[in-house]
């Protein structure tokens, strides 16, 4: 006999009432969230409202709201209104909260008022991973990614953008004025109506021009000559696609290469990664609890001072040098074609000559030694080497650090593949969870809190996938 699986009649009474726990399997991830939050010392982490007020309406314990948020961020429900709805209808959330369903304002206020504590909870999870000895490899990949802010591109102004838009408005005013002149020379009802319409348009464009002038003053007064009207901390940033950009934040993450856990993260509104290497590497070193760390990053992080700062802190950076040699681009020898001899402190050029030290100077805060030879004028390769009378090669006083790094990179050609596979994984996952949308909160402080929730959710889900639910619960209780 052919048949389907039959559901129960919803009006059928059940003899033995089922309990909520029956709906949540032993392998359900919410059990990990429950165990993790229950093991936290919320007072030490700095959460508000641990002690209930003696008077007034009873409040929700912070652990309930923290569980709701962790569950929400793991399940792509970051909005407080959607979390309120889910708390009323989602069996897993009912199990997690004991059927408590705070209103969206209470949920939103918790995130708003407990930023530092939420960020400390995220760090606490990484500490727990460290105690479980998950960071034995001591290798971290550092990367940055741009995330959209709650700020449309039209509501972000730089001098150049403003200038362009003012020119557009001026051109429109000119066009309407000449149309108005033509309309004024015509007679009849139609011409009058047209003239009135054009006057309205001109008035509204002039009004817009006044607003742009006021914005121009604000842009000039801003330290970085840029303002965002909806989220004042958001900044216009270029992204990897040519000619594309977002108004948003630059999220930095250090990811351990063994388990792909985010060990340290930071949100900045600086559009490039050049000054982030040592901060992120030291953050990863502290979070992983290692004295010596290998930090891998892409060319965007190459900055001599940052690499030196890493070395001083016990971090061995692996960052390829950007290919920015002007001479090489013009088809002439680049600096990489000259070989340095540290024993004699000279360079050997492609023409077989020796370039010796000539003088030193300071450029952009870096002490540079200049090397040269008098043999260039008679050299057969001169046209491939320099347009000047003699070729000069500059060397930073700490360039040995950069040479040692390049040697390490040459010995480990798979490094950049490891970096890509490691650092881009969490960003890809978190962005897929966020969908096509952006951060939900505004200003740097709140965005930092939101990112910590994303990172905590990612790490918790990743760890559960690695260990399994029950071993993870035991690990959380033991750590
Ligand atoms: S031009 Fe000068 S530095 Fe260049 S290859 Fe000839 S000798 Fe060497």
Short mmCIF file of C-alpha atoms in Angstrom, two decimals, residues 69-289:
data_model
loop_
_atom_site.label_atom_id
_atom_site.label_comp_id
_atom_site.label_asym_id
_atom_site.label_seq_id
_atom_site.Cartn_x
_atom_site.Cartn_y
_atom_site.Cartn_z
CA UNK A 69 22.25 37.62 20.88
CA UNK A 70 24.72 34.74 20.47
CA UNK A 71 21.92 32.56 19.12
CA UNK A 72 20.81 35.39 16.82
CA UNK A 73 24.24 36.07 15.36
CA UNK A 74 24.90 32.35 14.80
CA UNK A 75 21.58 32.05 12.99
CA UNK A 76 21.79 35.26 10.94
CA UNK A 77 19.22 37.09 13.06
CA UNK A 78 21.01 40.23 14.20
CA UNK A 79 18.07 42.64 14.32
CA UNK A 80 16.46 43.21 17.73
CA UNK A 81 12.95 43.25 16.22
CA UNK A 82 13.49 39.92 14.51
CA UNK A 83 14.98 38.49 17.70
CA UNK A 84 11.88 39.56 19.63
CA UNK A 85 9.73 37.71 17.07
CA UNK A 86 11.93 34.63 17.14
CA UNK A 87 11.90 34.49 20.93
CA UNK A 88 8.11 34.05 20.76
CA UNK A 89 7.99 31.37 18.08
CA UNK A 90 11.36 29.65 17.87
CA UNK A 91 11.51 26.49 20.01
CA UNK A 92 15.32 26.61 20.29
CA UNK A 93 15.20 30.17 21.62
CA UNK A 94 12.34 29.25 23.96
CA UNK A 95 14.50 26.44 25.32
CA UNK A 96 17.50 28.73 25.65
CA UNK A 97 15.68 31.52 27.47
CA UNK A 98 13.17 29.48 29.48
CA UNK A 99 10.37 30.93 27.29
CA UNK A 100 11.29 34.49 28.10
CA UNK A 101 10.60 36.91 25.26
CA UNK A 102 11.97 40.40 25.95
CA UNK A 103 10.72 43.21 23.72
CA UNK A 104 12.98 44.54 20.96
CA UNK A 105 13.89 47.69 22.90
CA UNK A 106 15.23 45.66 25.83
CA UNK A 107 17.19 43.47 23.41
CA UNK A 108 18.60 46.48 21.50
CA UNK A 109 19.47 48.36 24.71
CA UNK A 110 21.45 45.37 25.98
CA UNK A 111 23.73 45.50 22.92
CA UNK A 112 23.95 49.29 23.12
CA UNK A 113 24.75 49.44 26.86
CA UNK A 114 27.11 46.47 27.20
CA UNK A 115 29.62 47.07 24.39
CA UNK A 116 32.83 46.60 26.43
CA UNK A 117 31.40 43.53 28.22
CA UNK A 118 30.32 41.92 24.93
CA UNK A 119 33.78 42.55 23.48
CA UNK A 120 35.34 41.04 26.63
CA UNK A 121 33.11 37.97 26.18
CA UNK A 122 34.46 37.55 22.67
CA UNK A 123 38.02 37.69 24.04
CA UNK A 124 37.04 35.27 26.81
CA UNK A 125 36.09 32.69 24.19
CA UNK A 126 39.50 32.99 22.53
CA UNK A 127 41.12 32.60 25.98
CA UNK A 128 39.16 29.41 26.42
CA UNK A 129 40.44 28.11 23.07
CA UNK A 130 43.95 28.96 24.20
CA UNK A 131 43.50 26.96 27.40
CA UNK A 132 42.37 24.04 25.25
CA UNK A 133 45.77 24.27 23.53
CA UNK A 134 44.30 25.02 20.12
CA UNK A 135 46.96 27.56 19.14
CA UNK A 136 50.04 25.36 19.39
CA UNK A 137 51.15 26.21 15.83
CA UNK A 138 51.59 29.93 16.66
CA UNK A 139 50.93 31.05 13.09
CA UNK A 140 48.32 33.70 12.31
CA UNK A 141 47.15 35.17 9.01
CA UNK A 142 46.20 38.83 9.13
CA UNK A 143 43.75 40.36 6.71
CA UNK A 144 41.29 43.21 6.43
CA UNK A 145 37.93 43.53 4.75
CA UNK A 146 35.59 46.46 4.15
CA UNK A 147 32.09 46.21 5.62
CA UNK A 148 29.27 48.57 4.68
CA UNK A 149 28.03 51.05 7.28
CA UNK A 150 24.51 52.40 7.74
CA UNK A 151 25.37 55.28 5.46
CA UNK A 152 24.43 55.64 1.80
CA UNK A 153 27.15 56.78 -0.60
CA UNK A 154 25.12 59.91 -1.32
CA UNK A 155 25.33 60.84 2.35
CA UNK A 156 29.11 60.74 2.41
CA UNK A 157 31.06 63.80 1.27
CA UNK A 158 34.68 64.48 0.44
CA UNK A 159 35.99 67.68 -1.17
CA UNK A 160 36.17 66.02 -4.59
CA UNK A 161 32.70 64.45 -4.37
CA UNK A 162 31.17 67.70 -3.17
CA UNK A 163 32.84 69.69 -5.92
CA UNK A 164 31.51 67.32 -8.55
CA UNK A 165 27.96 67.47 -7.19
CA UNK A 166 28.04 71.26 -6.90
CA UNK A 167 29.14 71.47 -10.51
CA UNK A 168 26.25 69.21 -11.50
CA UNK A 169 23.76 71.38 -9.61
CA UNK A 170 25.20 74.56 -11.13
CA UNK A 171 24.93 73.06 -14.62
CA UNK A 172 21.29 72.13 -13.93
CA UNK A 173 20.52 75.67 -12.70
CA UNK A 174 22.06 77.10 -15.90
CA UNK A 175 20.01 74.75 -18.03
CA UNK A 176 16.76 75.61 -16.26
CA UNK A 177 17.52 79.37 -16.41
CA UNK A 178 17.95 79.27 -20.16
CA UNK A 179 14.74 77.20 -20.47
CA UNK A 180 13.01 79.82 -18.31
CA UNK A 181 14.16 82.63 -20.61
CA UNK A 182 12.67 80.80 -23.57
CA UNK A 183 9.42 80.14 -21.67
CA UNK A 184 9.20 83.82 -20.64
CA UNK A 185 9.35 84.87 -24.31
CA UNK A 186 6.33 82.70 -25.06
CA UNK A 187 2.76 83.61 -24.25
CA UNK A 188 -0.21 81.63 -23.14
CA UNK A 189 -1.32 79.48 -20.22
CA UNK A 190 0.99 76.60 -21.08
CA UNK A 191 4.07 78.84 -21.10
CA UNK A 192 3.07 80.34 -17.74
CA UNK A 193 2.66 76.90 -16.15
CA UNK A 194 6.01 75.83 -17.57
CA UNK A 195 7.67 78.96 -16.28
CA UNK A 196 6.24 78.38 -12.75
CA UNK A 197 7.47 74.79 -12.81
CA UNK A 198 10.96 75.86 -13.86
CA UNK A 199 11.09 78.52 -11.13
CA UNK A 200 10.23 75.82 -8.54
CA UNK A 201 12.99 73.60 -9.84
CA UNK A 202 15.53 76.43 -9.78
CA UNK A 203 14.50 77.35 -6.23
CA UNK A 204 14.91 73.78 -5.05
CA UNK A 205 18.33 73.48 -6.75
CA UNK A 206 19.47 76.73 -5.13
CA UNK A 207 18.29 75.36 -1.81
CA UNK A 208 20.34 72.24 -2.44
CA UNK A 209 23.33 74.43 -3.34
CA UNK A 210 23.00 76.24 0.02
CA UNK A 211 23.02 72.86 1.79
CA UNK A 212 26.13 71.80 -0.15
CA UNK A 213 27.84 75.07 0.84
CA UNK A 214 27.09 74.33 4.51
CA UNK A 215 28.41 70.79 4.06
CA UNK A 216 31.53 72.22 2.41
CA UNK A 217 32.29 74.17 5.58
CA UNK A 218 31.85 71.00 7.65
CA UNK A 219 34.06 68.98 5.27
CA UNK A 220 36.81 71.63 5.53
CA UNK A 221 36.56 71.57 9.31
CA UNK A 222 36.77 67.75 9.52
CA UNK A 223 40.28 66.46 10.34
CA UNK A 224 40.30 64.06 7.39
CA UNK A 225 38.27 66.36 5.10
CA UNK A 226 35.39 63.92 4.90
CA UNK A 227 31.98 63.65 6.56
CA UNK A 228 29.23 61.04 6.66
CA UNK A 229 25.76 62.27 7.56
CA UNK A 230 24.07 59.08 8.81
CA UNK A 231 26.93 57.35 10.58
CA UNK A 232 29.49 60.06 11.38
CA UNK A 233 32.32 57.55 11.88
CA UNK A 234 31.86 55.73 8.54
CA UNK A 235 34.39 56.55 5.83
CA UNK A 236 34.52 56.17 2.08
CA UNK A 237 36.92 53.33 1.25
CA UNK A 238 38.19 51.78 -1.94
CA UNK A 239 37.62 48.05 -2.35
CA UNK A 240 39.52 45.52 -4.44
CA UNK A 241 37.33 45.97 -7.56
CA UNK A 242 38.59 48.78 -9.81
CA UNK A 243 36.57 51.97 -9.41
CA UNK A 244 34.42 50.47 -6.63
CA UNK A 245 34.16 51.51 -3.02
CA UNK A 246 32.00 51.42 0.07
CA UNK A 247 31.14 53.81 2.81
CA UNK A 248 31.92 51.68 5.79
CA UNK A 249 34.54 50.27 8.13
CA UNK A 250 37.75 48.34 7.71
CA UNK A 251 37.59 45.17 9.80
CA UNK A 252 40.95 43.64 10.67
CA UNK A 253 41.27 40.02 11.76
CA UNK A 254 44.09 37.72 12.81
CA UNK A 255 43.16 34.10 12.15
CA UNK A 256 45.03 31.03 13.39
CA UNK A 257 46.11 28.93 10.44
CA UNK A 258 45.42 25.59 12.10
CA UNK A 259 41.75 25.89 13.11
CA UNK A 260 40.74 29.12 11.32
CA UNK A 261 39.58 30.74 14.56
CA UNK A 262 39.65 34.54 14.75
CA UNK A 263 42.08 35.20 17.59
CA UNK A 264 42.06 39.00 17.41
CA UNK A 265 40.00 41.54 15.52
CA UNK A 266 39.64 45.28 15.31
CA UNK A 267 37.35 47.70 13.51
CA UNK A 268 38.85 50.89 12.13
CA UNK A 269 37.65 53.60 9.80
CA UNK A 270 41.04 53.91 8.09
CA UNK A 271 40.71 52.79 4.49
CA UNK A 272 44.08 51.01 4.12
CA UNK A 273 45.93 48.25 5.97
CA UNK A 274 49.43 49.76 5.96
CA UNK A 275 49.54 50.72 9.64
CA UNK A 276 47.72 47.70 11.06
CA UNK A 277 50.32 44.92 10.98
CA UNK A 278 52.09 45.33 14.33
CA UNK A 279 48.87 46.11 16.25
CA UNK A 280 47.11 43.04 14.89
CA UNK A 281 50.16 40.79 15.25
CA UNK A 282 50.72 41.84 18.86
CA UNK A 283 46.99 41.38 19.56
CA UNK A 284 47.17 37.85 18.11
CA UNK A 285 50.34 37.10 20.06
CA UNK A 286 48.69 38.10 23.35
CA UNK A 287 45.43 36.28 22.57
CA UNK A 288 47.23 33.07 21.57
CA UNK A 289 49.53 33.32 24.59
#
